[in-house]
CSV table of C-alpha atoms in Angstrom, one decimal:
chain,number,residue,atom,x,y,z
A,10,MET,CA,-32.4,24.9,-3.3
A,11,THR,CA,-28.7,25.5,-4.1
A,12,PRO,CA,-26.4,25.6,-1.8
A,13,GLU,CA,-24.1,29.0,-1.6
A,14,LEU,CA,-20.6,28.5,-2.9
A,15,GLN,CA,-17.7,30.8,-1.3
A,16,ARG,CA,-15.1,31.5,-3.0
A,17,MET,CA,-11.1,29.9,-1.9
A,18,ASP,CA,-8.9,32.0,-2.2
A,19,TRP,CA,-6.2,29.9,-4.7
A,20,MET,CA,-3.3,27.4,-3.3
A,21,PRO,CA,-0.3,26.5,-3.9
A,22,SER,CA,-0.1,22.4,-4.0
A,23,PRO,CA,2.5,20.1,-2.9
A,24,PRO,CA,4.7,18.3,-5.4
A,25,LEU,CA,3.8,15.3,-6.6
A,26,ALA,CA,7.2,14.3,-6.1
A,27,PRO,CA,9.9,14.7,-3.0
A,28,ILE,CA,12.2,17.2,-3.6
A,29,ASP,CA,15.3,15.5,-4.9
A,30,SER,CA,17.5,15.9,-1.8
A,31,PRO,CA,19.4,13.6,0.2
A,32,LEU,CA,17.9,15.4,3.9
A,33,ASP,CA,14.4,16.3,4.0
A,34,LEU,CA,14.8,19.2,6.5
A,35,ASP,CA,11.2,19.5,7.0
A,36,HIS,CA,11.2,16.3,8.5
A,37,LEU,CA,14.7,16.7,10.2
A,38,SER,CA,12.9,20.0,11.7
A,39,ARG,CA,10.1,18.2,12.7
A,40,MET,CA,11.7,15.9,14.8
A,41,THR,CA,13.5,18.1,16.5
A,42,LEU,CA,11.1,20.4,17.4
A,43,GLY,CA,12.6,23.1,15.2
A,44,ASP,CA,15.1,23.6,17.6
A,45,THR,CA,18.6,24.7,14.7
A,46,GLU,CA,20.9,23.5,17.7
A,47,LEU,CA,19.6,20.1,18.4
A,48,GLU,CA,19.7,19.8,14.3
A,49,GLN,CA,23.4,20.7,14.0
A,50,GLU,CA,24.3,17.8,16.8
A,51,VAL,CA,22.0,15.7,15.1
A,52,LEU,CA,23.3,16.0,12.0
A,53,ALA,CA,27.2,16.1,12.7
A,54,MET,CA,26.5,12.5,15.1
A,55,PHE,CA,24.4,11.1,11.8
A,56,ALA,CA,27.4,11.9,9.4
A,57,GLU,CA,30.8,10.4,12.3
A,58,GLN,CA,27.8,7.5,12.8
A,59,ALA,CA,27.2,6.5,8.7
A,60,VAL,CA,31.2,6.9,8.6
A,61,ARG,CA,31.8,3.9,11.2
A,62,LEU,CA,29.4,2.2,9.9
A,63,VAL,CA,30.1,2.1,6.7
A,64,ALA,CA,34.2,1.3,7.4
A,65,ALA,CA,32.8,-1.7,9.7
A,66,MET,CA,30.4,-3.2,6.7
A,67,ALA,CA,33.3,-2.9,3.9
A,68,ALA,CA,34.3,-6.5,4.2
A,69,LEU,CA,30.6,-7.4,4.0
A,70,PRO,CA,31.2,-9.3,7.7
A,71,ALA,CA,27.8,-11.4,9.5
A,72,GLU,CA,26.7,-8.4,11.3
A,73,ALA,CA,26.3,-6.2,8.1
A,74,GLY,CA,23.1,-7.1,8.5
A,75,ALA,CA,22.4,-5.4,12.2
A,76,LEU,CA,25.0,-2.9,11.2
A,77,ALA,CA,22.7,-2.1,8.2
A,78,HIS,CA,20.1,-2.1,10.5
A,79,LYS,CA,21.5,0.6,13.1
A,80,LEU,CA,22.0,2.7,10.2
A,81,LYS,CA,18.9,2.7,8.6
A,82,GLY,CA,16.8,3.9,11.7
A,83,SER,CA,19.6,6.6,12.1
A,84,ALA,CA,18.6,7.7,9.0
A,85,ARG,CA,14.8,8.0,9.4
A,86,GLY,CA,15.5,10.0,12.5
A,87,ILE,CA,16.7,13.0,10.5
A,88,GLY,CA,15.7,12.2,7.3
A,89,ALA,CA,18.1,10.5,4.9
A,90,PHE,CA,15.4,8.4,3.0
A,91,ALA,CA,18.3,7.7,0.7
A,92,VAL,CA,20.1,6.1,2.9
A,93,ALA,CA,17.4,4.6,4.8
A,94,ASP,CA,16.8,2.7,1.4
A,95,ALA,CA,19.7,1.8,0.7
A,96,ALA,CA,20.6,0.6,4.0
A,97,ALA,CA,17.8,-1.6,4.5
A,98,SER,CA,18.2,-2.8,0.4
A,99,LEU,CA,21.9,-4.2,2.3
A,100,GLU,CA,19.5,-5.3,5.3
A,101,THR,CA,17.9,-8.2,2.7
A,102,ALA,CA,20.9,-8.4,0.8
A,103,VAL,CA,22.7,-10.2,3.3
A,104,ARG,CA,19.3,-12.0,5.2
A,105,THR,CA,19.4,-12.9,1.4
A,106,GLY,CA,22.6,-14.1,0.4
A,107,HIS,CA,22.0,-12.7,-3.0
A,108,GLY,CA,23.5,-8.8,-4.6
A,109,GLN,CA,25.5,-7.9,-1.0
A,110,PRO,CA,28.3,-5.8,-3.1
A,111,HIS,CA,25.7,-3.9,-5.8
A,112,ALA,CA,23.7,-3.3,-1.9
A,113,PHE,CA,26.7,-1.9,-0.3
A,114,ALA,CA,28.5,0.5,-2.9
A,115,ALA,CA,25.0,2.2,-3.2
A,116,LEU,CA,24.6,2.8,0.2
A,117,LYS,CA,28.1,3.9,0.4
A,118,GLU,CA,27.0,6.0,-2.7
A,119,ALA,CA,23.4,7.2,-0.7
A,120,VAL,CA,26.0,8.2,2.9
A,121,THR,CA,28.3,10.6,0.5
A,122,GLU,CA,25.3,11.7,-0.6
A,123,ALA,CA,24.0,12.7,2.5
A,124,ARG,CA,27.3,14.0,4.5
A,125,ALA,CA,28.3,16.6,1.7
A,126,ALA,CA,24.5,17.4,2.1
A,127,ILE,CA,25.4,17.7,6.4
A,128,GLU,CA,28.5,19.5,5.4
A,129,ALA,CA,26.8,22.2,3.6
A,130,ILE,CA,24.1,22.6,6.7
A,131,LEU,CA,26.9,22.6,8.8
A,132,LYS,CA,29.7,24.4,6.8
A,133,PRO,CA,30.1,27.9,9.6
């Protein structure tokens, strides 16, 4: 006996690579349960926190690793995965004592891109 084949409608496949954007808005929506007002509040808080933390890390103080860790967690929460990855790299650089200036520069760039995306979203 041959099993019957059923016709299936075509469905688009998800992209093979993530969309090149500083924010994963689908992730943000899941984390805020689709509440757009909450999304905007969380994005505004992240943008302010990121500025404060980057400023505090500018001289690469002893607590730079802990500050990078804090920023990494916040970034993951809103879907700013490039910021989270850059913060993780700085965290590693601080721990190993290698490449701290380069890792900090990459983090600053990622934060700048994420903040620009946030500003575009929050613009009335």
